[in-house]
Amino acid sequence: MCGIIGFVGLRQARPILIDGLRRLEYRGYDSAGLATLSEGRLLVHRRVGRVSELASAVPADLAGATGIAHTRWATHGGVTQANAHPHTDSLGRIAVVHNGIVENMAALKARLVAEGAVFRSETDSEVIAHLIAHFYDGFGPLGDSIMPDVAGDPVAAVRTAMARVRGTWGVAVVFADQPDIIVAARNGSPLVVGLGEGETFLASDSHALTPYTRRVVYLQDRELALLSREGVQTFLLDGGEANPTVHELEEEWGDSEKGDFPNFMLKEIHDQPDALRQCLGGRILAEEGTAKLGGLDLSPRRVMEVSRVGFIGCGTAYHACMVGAAAVEQLARVPATAEIASEYRYRNPVIDPRSLHFAVSQSGETADTLGATREIELKGGEIMGIVNVVGSSIARTCGKGVYIHSGPEMAVASTKAFTNMIAAMYLFALQMGRTRALSPSQGREFAEALRAVPDLVERYLKDPGPIDAAVTAVIKAKNVLFLGRGVSAAVAAEGALKLMEVAYVPCIAYPSGEMKHGPIALLEPGSPVIVIAPDDALKDKTLSNLQESRARGAFIVLITSEGDEYSEMGDVNIVVPRTHELLSPLLTVLPLQLLAYQAGLALGRDIDRPRNLAKSVTVE
Ligand code: AGP
């Protein structure tokens, strides 16, 4: 959440900062701002709204070859210009951009105010600017003693200040009297330094750096960095220097342009056939009827020892986990669960050292999923990543794992990452299943079915059926109920999430059997009920729930698979290609993605950047 970009070099900072903010805007887009350094002064510009608003407000010839910038997703304080970053100290000599949360803001602020600091925003981040100024001016922790070692030393001042801040941070700081440096610090909120020729960059996301350099240094938690034109020096927050490791970013990992599509969400829905091919390519061993995920480094012996499997994620990733857990149980006959990361990390989970966990995340930066990852490691459990963004915090924390290879997903609403997460989990379930339970022919049958899915997805997207009729039903509804059983319950949950976040239509999703235990009370004549009932062992049960809804006057949108004799039972009937019943989510989710997209469009929503949301949720 929130994006940071910084630059120190010899050319004008403004275009680099604005371009970087545009690339990071998916992280948060309430407001944006930047500060450059020129002739001993800080030039600060901030605007509410999108980066484009800031770009029009900042003079094209803005001076300064050193600068920091920020795009905000509000946590403390409303969406106002005063709350936009950068924040400065009382005298305007130090500017700070911050991702994360200062948990002890109240105590720090009270002390700083008592010393005369003038606060101009409601944010927690402003505290950091005043605190650094306090130490840069040489005052001691209580304002009474003098710290001559810290006075006038930017790194020492940031280190002394951040050691007193509780919470999470990625911060970048510039000093009016230090024209050629940026000081950065990280604790729980990612920062990466880019090394150029005679210029150095900083970003909260390495993809913002790829137009400029591929040589990067990832800051670790509780590290600081001093950026200058010559490169970077890193330090430990607790004292001493650190050893920066330079990494080479991968070649361009896909197309992040919209092409001929009007927005990213529609493009990414249509990316799915190729994205799935990327994920499955080379990983299915058709002859042996199994799969190989090299990044897991799992021997058959270790696979035999696994006592349980846990898939952990948030939002769409959690829905993918539900499907993954079902696949592992069915194919490998090993107990498997899906866990919501924000709950899991705080419930003091019991970790069996023989169990295997997966942190599932598109961005690889989701704070709750990262927190759960660390909790599992701390308790002696084994955790691997199922992640899209290469080199992200979760990927690096886990060390081992599977990249899902969706390519960049820019729309806030996740689509192609969902299907690729599931595809990666199917591969794992097949590998595990073939070792523990499946015969060669059973393995081959599943492997063949999985390999055929990208073509089926492509075929469906060419002719998606009567989505428009479903859109008409949902856009005027008070609420929409999504029903499904087994793996289709996860698809129902994902369809409801998508329609809520893109179109702002209130939705609830329930396993169909639960409907009569409560949600049925919502049904009135005309209430839309979306029923996901591909041909599987549970379809008859789901169809009974469809009839119960219809008996209360509900308007049924039915999703089935080709050739199902009950395909015409809905008021709107959408048919997807037939596949193995465990694989049906890869097909049945497609009409729900299109439904959300088209409903959002019909209601005039901002499709790629829905209100209040951000692509990467790096706060709890
Ligand atoms: C999906 O459409 C949502 N925007 C959101 O639920 C998302 O899936 C969730 O925040 C998890 O993100 P991650 O996959 O990057 O961890």
XYZ file of C-alpha atoms in Angstrom, residues 188-473:
286
model
C 8.215 -4.543 7.232
C 7.497 -2.400 4.181
C 9.590 -3.176 1.093
C 12.196 -0.885 -0.419
C 14.609 -1.600 -3.226
C 17.573 0.477 -4.377
C 18.393 0.641 -8.104
C 21.986 1.208 -9.173
C 22.548 3.247 -12.346
C 25.580 4.919 -13.923
C 26.222 7.985 -11.783
C 22.638 7.869 -10.460
C 20.762 5.849 -7.877
C 17.077 5.066 -7.518
C 14.768 3.970 -4.732
C 11.364 2.310 -5.014
C 8.868 0.342 -2.995
C 8.499 -2.054 -5.932
C 11.307 -3.164 -8.221
C 9.092 -2.925 -11.322
C 9.182 0.847 -11.042
C 12.936 0.666 -11.621
C 13.081 -1.503 -14.727
C 13.117 1.398 -17.235
C 16.284 2.697 -15.567
C 18.306 -0.213 -14.246
C 18.210 -3.935 -13.564
C 20.867 -3.908 -10.843
C 19.143 -3.703 -7.496
C 19.724 -4.086 -3.767
C 16.759 -5.218 -1.680
C 16.816 -3.568 1.747
C 16.212 -6.022 4.566
C 14.093 -5.308 7.624
C 15.835 -3.029 10.128
C 18.313 -1.794 7.566
C 19.068 1.749 6.438
C 20.510 2.920 3.150
C 22.438 6.023 2.172
C 21.859 6.726 -1.522
C 24.163 9.008 -3.461
C 25.138 9.376 -7.120
C 27.948 6.913 -6.476
C 25.643 4.111 -5.276
C 24.427 2.858 -1.932
C 25.809 2.142 1.526
C 23.689 0.067 3.875
C 23.617 0.018 7.673
C 21.907 -1.926 10.413
C 19.367 -0.042 12.465
C 20.928 -1.473 15.585
C 24.431 -0.267 14.654
C 27.177 -1.046 12.181
C 27.283 -1.446 8.414
C 25.425 -4.127 6.437
C 26.633 -5.915 3.320
C 24.440 -5.069 0.362
C 23.963 -7.864 -2.185
C 23.402 -6.737 -5.756
C 20.721 -8.696 -7.655
C 20.013 -8.642 -11.360
C 16.309 -8.162 -12.119
C 14.855 -10.653 -14.582
C 14.237 -9.634 -18.153
C 10.886 -7.966 -18.750
C 8.377 -10.418 -17.251
C 5.504 -9.612 -19.526
C 3.485 -6.870 -21.060
C 2.122 -4.294 -18.655
C 0.486 -2.178 -21.353
C -3.235 -2.280 -22.090
C -2.757 -2.882 -25.802
C -6.096 -2.640 -27.606
C -8.107 -3.202 -24.431
C -9.909 -0.271 -22.768
C -8.529 -1.192 -19.336
C -6.261 -3.653 -17.578
C -8.984 -5.795 -16.034
C -10.421 -6.818 -19.405
C -6.933 -7.337 -20.819
C -5.956 -9.521 -17.864
C -9.130 -11.608 -18.173
C -8.126 -12.251 -21.781
C -4.495 -12.905 -20.805
C -5.621 -16.035 -18.958
C -5.102 -18.672 -21.664
C -1.485 -17.590 -22.207
C -0.855 -16.976 -18.522
C -2.020 -20.530 -17.768
C 0.249 -21.884 -20.503
C 3.148 -20.023 -18.866
C 2.321 -21.519 -15.481
C 1.822 -25.087 -16.676
C 4.527 -25.113 -19.358
C 7.299 -27.622 -18.675
C 5.866 -28.584 -15.306
C 3.553 -31.437 -16.393
C 5.252 -34.818 -16.902
C 2.583 -36.381 -19.092
C 4.214 -39.778 -19.473
C 4.590 -40.356 -15.710
C 1.224 -38.711 -14.999
C 2.722 -36.257 -12.532
C 4.114 -32.736 -12.227
C 7.467 -31.291 -11.267
C 7.822 -28.050 -9.367
C 11.577 -27.621 -9.127
C 11.363 -24.614 -6.783
C 9.808 -26.783 -4.060
C 12.774 -29.127 -3.941
C 10.568 -31.893 -2.478
C 11.813 -35.464 -2.645
C 9.220 -38.263 -2.836
C 10.373 -39.303 0.647
C 9.565 -35.853 2.071
C 6.235 -35.882 0.236
C 5.406 -39.178 1.948
C 6.179 -37.679 5.342
C 3.904 -34.629 5.005
C 1.188 -34.826 7.649
C -0.953 -31.859 6.564
C -0.935 -29.066 4.015
C -1.998 -25.485 4.751
C -2.586 -22.837 2.104
C -2.617 -19.293 3.472
C -3.653 -16.063 1.744
C -6.010 -13.077 1.684
C -8.921 -12.078 -0.549
C -8.745 -13.693 -3.952
C -5.616 -15.611 -2.946
C -7.593 -17.134 -0.053
C -10.294 -18.268 -2.469
C -7.591 -19.900 -4.582
C -6.348 -21.597 -1.381
C -9.812 -23.125 -0.873
C -9.546 -24.809 -4.266
C -5.945 -25.859 -3.604
C -6.875 -27.503 -0.313
C -9.711 -29.440 -1.964
C -7.349 -30.610 -4.719
C -4.722 -31.855 -2.251
C -7.292 -33.728 -0.195
C -8.865 -35.333 -3.235
C -5.734 -36.206 -5.169
C -3.261 -36.909 -2.365
C -5.611 -37.942 0.460
C -3.706 -35.687 2.867
C -5.599 -33.337 5.211
C -5.440 -29.831 3.767
C -6.882 -26.498 4.839
C -7.212 -22.977 3.489
C -6.485 -20.230 5.998
C -7.157 -16.490 6.039
C -3.731 -15.020 6.761
C -4.947 -12.146 8.954
C -6.672 -14.606 11.285
C -4.042 -17.296 11.139
C -1.096 -15.150 12.181
C -2.722 -14.099 15.468
C -4.425 -17.267 16.577
C -1.284 -18.918 17.936
C -1.604 -21.810 15.474
C -0.434 -25.315 16.320
C 2.276 -26.186 13.789
C 3.163 -29.800 13.165
C 6.792 -29.838 11.968
C 5.894 -32.545 9.412
C 3.261 -30.325 7.834
C 3.827 -28.148 4.779
C 2.500 -24.614 4.360
C 2.164 -22.347 1.357
C 1.931 -18.550 1.450
C -0.176 -17.649 -1.581
C 0.052 -14.110 -2.930
C 0.023 -12.285 -6.239
C 2.040 -9.301 -5.031
C 4.204 -11.193 -2.571
C 3.922 -8.132 -0.308
C 0.616 -8.633 1.524
C 1.377 -7.769 5.153
C -0.897 -10.388 6.701
C 0.392 -13.189 4.493
C 3.971 -12.152 5.208
C 3.141 -12.043 8.929
C 1.693 -15.568 8.795
C 4.799 -16.737 6.929
C 7.033 -15.437 9.695
C 4.834 -16.934 12.416
C 5.063 -20.368 10.798
C 8.846 -20.082 10.481
C 9.134 -18.947 14.073
C 7.180 -21.999 15.205
C 9.495 -24.324 13.297
C 7.121 -25.017 10.395
C 8.055 -25.306 6.739
C 6.559 -22.674 4.448
C 6.957 -22.121 0.723
C 5.623 -19.398 -1.555
C 3.071 -19.524 -4.343
C 3.735 -16.046 -5.641
C 3.553 -13.994 -8.821
C 6.003 -11.139 -8.285
C 9.561 -12.376 -8.578
C 11.853 -11.219 -5.785
C 8.940 -9.977 -3.638
C 9.133 -10.105 0.163
C 7.143 -13.346 0.508
C 9.164 -15.042 -2.247
C 12.418 -14.046 -0.567
C 11.255 -14.831 2.964
C 10.109 -18.315 1.970
C 13.203 -19.061 -0.091
C 11.500 -22.020 -1.787
C 8.300 -21.989 -3.773
C 6.501 -21.772 -7.063
C 6.222 -18.696 -9.247
C 2.814 -18.641 -10.884
C 4.043 -16.708 -13.954
C 0.919 -14.626 -14.588
C 2.968 -11.675 -15.796
C 2.205 -8.233 -14.345
C -1.314 -7.895 -12.980
C -2.124 -4.192 -12.891
C -5.896 -4.052 -12.263
C -6.741 -3.995 -8.577
C -9.257 -6.782 -9.142
C -7.276 -9.974 -9.433
C -8.208 -12.260 -12.329
C -5.328 -14.018 -14.054
C -3.437 -14.405 -10.781
C -6.434 -16.322 -9.350
C -6.484 -18.867 -12.159
C -2.698 -19.224 -12.145
C -2.555 -19.676 -8.363
C -5.059 -22.473 -8.716
C -3.139 -23.980 -11.633
C 0.063 -23.992 -9.537
C -1.764 -25.664 -6.657
C -3.200 -28.300 -9.014
C 0.348 -29.060 -10.135
C 1.437 -29.477 -6.532
C -1.613 -31.611 -5.736
C -0.860 -33.801 -8.756
C 2.792 -34.197 -7.763
C 1.827 -35.092 -4.218
C -1.121 -37.222 -5.301
C 0.957 -39.241 -7.734
C 3.515 -39.975 -5.013
C 0.976 -40.927 -2.383
C -2.271 -42.122 -3.894
C -2.785 -41.968 -7.655
C -2.081 -44.751 -10.107
C -0.159 -43.881 -13.319
C -3.379 -43.834 -15.334
C -5.214 -41.661 -12.781
C -2.251 -39.273 -12.770
C -2.153 -39.182 -16.570
C -5.873 -38.511 -16.784
C -5.618 -35.505 -14.465
C -2.421 -34.236 -16.117
C -4.054 -34.426 -19.556
C -7.154 -32.604 -18.352
C -5.028 -29.885 -16.779
C -2.974 -29.455 -19.919
C -6.134 -28.981 -21.978
C -7.502 -26.150 -19.800
C -5.784 -23.121 -21.450
C -7.413 -23.977 -24.801
C -10.789 -24.354 -23.123
C -10.384 -20.970 -21.421
C -9.493 -19.433 -24.763
C -12.527 -21.003 -26.430
C -14.889 -19.761 -23.707
C -13.574 -16.193 -23.813
C -14.279 -16.029 -27.559
C -17.963 -16.669 -26.938
C -18.849 -16.031 -23.285
C -22.637 -16.306 -23.561
C -25.358 -14.019 -22.176
C -23.285 -12.010 -19.673
C -25.292 -8.872 -20.566
C -28.528 -10.419 -19.331
C -26.865 -11.267 -16.010
C -25.505 -7.715 -15.770
C -29.006 -6.283 -16.179
C -30.165 -8.429 -13.262
